[in-house]
Each structure stands twice: as C-alpha cells, then as structure tokens.
Amino acid sequence: MNQVLRIAQQNTRKSLIATKELLSYIENSQPDIILIQEPYTKNTDKILGYPLNSKIYHVDNHLTPKTGIYINNRNIYTKILDSFTNSWMTSIQVQLDNQPLVLSTVYINPNSIEPEHLTTLRNLLKTYEKTPVILSGDFNARHTLWNDRIINKHGQLICDLINELELQIHNNSKTTCFTDSGGESIIDLTLTNSIATPFLANWDSRNDLNTIFDHSLIEFDYQLRIRIPTRIPYNTRRYNEKKADWKKFRTLIPTHTIKKITQHIEHTHNTAEIDLCVQQLTNLIQRAAHHSMPTIKRSLYQKRSNWWDKELECLQIVVRNKRNIFAREKDRETKQLYYEDFKHFRNKYVRMIRTKKFRKWKEFLEETQSQDTWGNTYKMLKNKTTPKTYKLPIVEDFPMDQHQDIIKNIVNNIFPSSGHTHHTEHSTNNTLHESLPTNLTKKYIERLTNSTSSKKAPGNDHITYNMLKQINKTTSDLLSKLFYKCLQLGHFPDQWKEGILTIFPKPNKEDLYNPKNYRPISLLPSAGKLFEKIIQREIQNFLTENNKLSPNQHGFMPRKSTITALEDIKRNILDNRSTKMTSVIAIDFTSAFDTANWAIILRNMKTLNIPPHLINIIDSYFHNRSITMIYNNLRYSKTLTQGCPQGSALSPLLWNILINTLLDSFNFPNASIHAYADDVTIVCSGENIDALYNNILTVLTYVNTWSIQNDLIINYHKTNILNFHTETFPSPVRIGSNIVNIVPKIKILGLTLENHHYKKRINFTSHINSTINKTINIKNILFNFCRNTFGINSRKRKNLYVGLIRPILTYGSEIWSDQLNKKQLTNLNRFNMKFLGIP
C-alpha cells in the first residue's frame, strides 16, 4: 500500500497525438490518476486513444464528454459520482482508509460560463463539505488572484466562488499553464476545500515537458499519514509458464519418487493414506514449479507503447527545446520566427508518431510470421464485441473495514445452507468392485490429460493442466492407479474438494450490489477435474447404455444439443397450433445448480440403479466440500451442504439426475416438456381459451409441487408464457401468490420466438434482426482492423468468417430457415455476400 496518491491533470485539446504523448509520459512518471480536459473523442460519446481495458470515467448518456478521469493505477478503489458527472464535469470518489477523497475535473468553454456551472460546482462542494475535495480543470478563467495578468468574466465568477467557499488555490505564482503564439495565461486551476488542503503537496506545472501541448501538464501529490487501500489481486494461476524451464521442471519430478507413491497407493486400503499420497504428489509438482518458472508479476500501470523508440524520444527533446525558446522570447517578431520554427519540428514530430504507430499497429494485426487465424485480430474483435469487466462494485464501492462482512454475505447468498446433512456410510466390500472400470490404463490417462485445455484456470494448488501434460508420461501410471483406488474405496480426495470462488457480473444487470446478479465459478484443482471427467464418463455411459434418463433431456447428453431440443419444441408448437390454441412456458429455477439437494441426487441415483461404487464416490464427492472467496488479503470459507459447483465436469450430469424425476413423471395429454439442463420449456395446448388456461394452471401447479418436494424454487419473475394466439386468458395465470408474465416474445436456448399470424409458422423476425445487427457490428469492427491496404490476409479473413461470423448467422438455422419470408432471406443473403465481398 502507498501513502502518496500521485495525480496529474492535462488538457489534450481533443488530439489523438497529444493523448499518445501523454501516455508516453505517464508510462515513466506513473501517476495513479490523470484528470483530463478536452479528451480525444472523434465526436463520439467515448474517450478514445487509451489502451484497451483502460479504466476511464466520463459521462455515459450519449453526450460527447469534455472531461474524463483515467485510472492508471488499477489497484486503487474508485467509483464515479453520477450526480456530479456530466458533459463538462467528471467526478469520482477514491476510497481511503478512514474517508473517501472526491476528485472532480472540469472544462468550461471560453466565454460560455453559465449559472448552471456555478450551481453544480457549489452543490458538489457543499454536498461533500466534510470530505476532502480536489477540484481541477480548465476553467478558461483568468484573474490576478492566481497571478494571471488580466481578469475576464470566467475569472471573476470563479474568484467569487473561491471566496464564498473558502477554497485554496494551489497554482504556483512562478509558472504558467497555457502557452500559444498569442502569449501565456493561467487558466488551468487546482483547487481544494479546507479538508483536502493540508494533504496536497508538490504541485508543479511542467512547462519543460511541453512539446505539442498548449496546456502544461500539472502534477501534485495527495499525501496521507495512513496507507491508501489498494487491491491485492489473487489468481490461482501463480506461475508464468511462458518463461518456464520445462526441462528442469520435468527433472524435478524424479521417477523413483513417483514409483514410491504409486506403490503406496496400490497397497493401501485407507482413505487417509490416499489423501496423504495426493498431498505428496501435489507438493512435488508445486516444488518443481517453484524452482523452474517465475511467478507472475502484475504491473499496477499500463505498459509502454511498443511504437515509441529512441528516434521519437530524440525528436521530442528537439521539439520541447524549440517550444521553450519561442515561449521565453519577449520580442514579438523574433517570437513569431521561433514559433514557425517550432511548428515545423512539431509537425515533423506528429507525422513521425503517426507513421510509427501505424506501422506497429499493422504489424500487430497482420502477424505475418504466424499462420494462426486466432491471433491478435481475433483477440481485438473479442475484446471489442464482448469486453471483459473485472469490476466488483458489490465490494469495491464500500470501505475496506466492511469487506470481510461483504464477502461473507456474497458466499452465503450464492451458496445458502440447506439446513440438513445427508452423508451416509457406504460399504467398500469387494463385491462392489465387479463393475469397476477396466480401462483406467496409463495410455487412457495420457490421452485424457492431453485432451484438456491449457487455458483453463487451476485450483487452489496452482497446478495447471499444462504442468500435468509436461509430466504426463511420468505420472500417468500413478494417476491411473490413484483414480482406480479412489473408485474402489469410494473416496474423493479431500484436497480436491475446495473450490476458489470467482464471480462475474451477469450481463444486463443494473443492481450490482445484489449477490444474485453475479455468476459464480468454482476454480477446482486440475487433477481433481481429471478424476471428475472419469466419474462423469462412467455414470453417463451407464445411464446411456441402459436408457435411464428421460429422452426429453437434451442437455449434456450424447447425440443431443440445443438444436435437438429446439426441434422438438418447434414440432410440438406447429403440430398443436394447427388445430388447438397453444402456449409456450419457459420456466426458470432460482440458482438451480447452486441449490441442488445432494440427498435427492443420491436417492435418484439409487432409483436409477447406478452401480454402488459410483454412488459411493458421489457421496464422498459431496461430503466435506467447501468454497473459499479470497479478496485482497481477506478470506472466507464455507462448508457446502448443497449445490453442484459450476466449473465442475460433474455438475451438469448431477443436475440431469436431479431433474429426471420431473421429466419422467410429467404426463399430461395436452402438454409436453423439454429440458436442456436447467432450462425447462413446456408446450401446452387446449381446444379453447378456457381449456388452455386450465391446462397451463395444471402443469404449472405440478411443476411447482415437484420443485417444492425437491428443494428448488421457481423464479416467477423470469418464468414467462408466450401465446401463439391472440385471445386473452379469463384471468391472470397465478400460482399461489405469484403471477406468471405473458410476454410478446420469448427467448429459448438462444432463439427468440414470437407469434405468427399464420398457424403453420413461428415468427423469428426479432431473432433474425438481432443476429444481423450483431454480425454487422462484428463486421464493422473487423473491417476497421482489416482494410484494403493492411490487415490479415484473405485466408485468415475467410477462416475468421467461418469460425466467428458464420456460427452466429447460422445458429438455429435448422429451426428458423423454413419459417422465413423472402425479404428476410434476401437480407441474410445480402449481408452474407457483402461480408465475403461478393457483388
């Protein structure tokens, strides 16, 4: 943690080149926060020119921002103050240990100050009168109070405001802030209220750094007697495998040690000794990683732009010197000559920046030395279309002394306790071993390990799939015997049961202070996930070979998919609506995977006659599971009593076993049920509106009763009904105190369905329009990266189309292609040909 917050302020005059030079400077000086006036926007509602994933605050209501705040130190806690952020002003709060700091940056156009400006500034300072406030920016205000030569209208009004609210001016009397051919002035101000004043130090206007800027860069420190709280990132991926010495890593896993552990596993019948062997293997791999590869170091600040070189640095010094010469000259005629000389070198400097930046950008996109289609251009596309967010307002927007309680609340909300335990003692009698798998060979384990993705995050032991692949031949025999012994004893090792919780905001959720609006992912140990894949395969094979699961379940089933589910739903809708009134019900379960009842899953497994050794291993898998959330240096762990961890290979299958009783028992003459994991859809019909209404009530009551009996909750806010008719139900569809929504369109497994006036059709207009708009957005971004004069070659472009664009365009085409009219088909074909460059 730091005791000094370094802050800079700069007017970039709406210039991309000025923005790039600012970035070049701050890469060396590394201020924590930059207060920006007149940012480069290209007349859009975004601030442009900064690195991808930059944290920049500005107005967000389709107005062109005149100010912004760039957070260079990504580990400090900040949040925007919406009430005091508009087109000409941006305000944020920086979280300190005992109280927040308010930072506000302002830009007021010349000769355009209005009462609104003064009222907003006054309200800000009065609202936060008991909080330290720093107010900075380009006020275009000139006054002798801050040592300017003249007084203008802006200056007088700002002077009155300073006197009224007893603000402190920090501008140095010896330095100016703005220089052009017309002279010098002081229009960029740094002001503080009485609480912030004692802590602001080292204010400096860096005229000596000016090259293409009219405005000087201003720097100052906010100094505290206590440390400034910062994030301490936690990542289960500890080691930098790009710099690993894999040969050394493999030699640090001695064969004789592996053989010794293997022999111990073969001769033991004790679960505690199995856990000991797992721990020995884990420690061995961790030590090898520690001595053969560096740990990942994450910089607080953005990295230097790779287009900046010594030639640019030298020319920058020349331009800076030329500027200083003309700025200091007093004689008008000589000053003008010096200014023309400065302009010549400045323009040369600007052209060189553009040339070098474009050249590097072209090299970055084209990657001529690589044949990989999924390189930088693809990564840029993904970042632009689906930007990742690492913000956690639910924690970050609150003081640090509340964080421990907050993470506890998050874990308890996402993973509520069931209120009962289920663990049963199970037999390990050898009579159960007759059905144990015989194909857990060394070769099988090698193939399984090599098939895993090295990009998957490891668990709390920091051992990645890539590490396991590197020592695959050495450890595959050990793992095969370990997994077999675990199945034999019905024991899932305790070290593999702790998940590290990471949460991401769900898309399109506004209330990010609600834990339910975050998607939880459990990061599990890699070796444990290999074992889960084996268990999943064994159970799935048994269920498939014996036709144990309902044919109405399409999720994570062999030879089934979202398309097979949608085909069944479409067929039922069209078959029924031709002669009857038809409706579709989409049912949503609240936190389905996280609240799955373990006892019911085990009971269903016994009902399905799943082999006892597989029931025993799942029982052990559930027993003594835990989830841990780590934030900064805070940690909260909870022993789980229910739920299928999202991130586990077993979770979808265990859910399918849980919901199978609903699918098997659902038997109504005028309704059919379809499931893809926890997405449940019911097609309901009736001879008339009253019959349909009663049938809907009957099936929903049945599903609701089943849910209660199985410890699940239907989310009626997200459960919707789409009518394929125009008549109105006699009364609202009510289940208990809950009313089910009737909606004009419904999204099922990625396809949007609507009623069609023809009974033999389903309306997919919204889906087609949405798909075209989405692909047009991708196409526009791609064409911006790949023009006629530069960009990836035609082979890579074609591959990007086949792998990225076409899957979006054609998803569900088996369902909707025969439902489109000529105009919709023409629009799709026109877009397709335009993308491929076919006239």
Tab-separated table of C-alpha atoms in Angstrom, residues 35-36 67-69 81 84-85 88-94 101-107 124 132-138 191:
chain	number	residue	atom	x	y	z
A	35	LEU	CA	-7.623	14.285	-14.757
A	36	ILE	CA	-8.316	15.006	-18.426
A	67	THR	CA	-13.689	15.738	-19.387
A	68	GLY	CA	-12.667	12.332	-18.100
A	69	ILE	CA	-10.632	10.671	-15.368
A	81	LEU	CA	-20.209	10.122	-8.721
A	84	PHE	CA	-21.721	15.323	-10.412
A	85	THR	CA	-20.730	13.887	-13.765
A	88	TRP	CA	-18.313	19.260	-18.859
A	89	MET	CA	-17.502	17.702	-15.491
A	90	THR	CA	-16.393	14.289	-14.200
A	91	SER	CA	-16.294	13.421	-10.506
A	92	ILE	CA	-15.105	10.285	-8.768
A	93	GLN	CA	-14.597	9.029	-5.248
A	94	VAL	CA	-11.307	7.440	-4.211
A	101	LEU	CA	-11.432	11.586	-1.404
A	102	VAL	CA	-13.516	13.354	-4.050
A	103	LEU	CA	-11.772	14.287	-7.311
A	104	SER	CA	-13.534	16.436	-9.887
A	105	THR	CA	-12.241	17.697	-13.220
A	106	VAL	CA	-13.920	20.496	-15.180
A	107	TYR	CA	-13.806	22.038	-18.643
A	124	LEU	CA	-20.578	19.445	-5.197
A	132	PRO	CA	-11.649	16.191	1.164
A	133	VAL	CA	-12.376	17.571	-2.321
A	134	ILE	CA	-9.908	18.386	-5.110
A	135	LEU	CA	-11.404	20.434	-7.939
A	136	SER	CA	-9.246	20.869	-11.027
A	137	GLY	CA	-9.563	21.650	-14.686
A	138	ASP	CA	-9.528	24.174	-17.468
A	191	LEU	CA	-8.442	23.967	-6.013
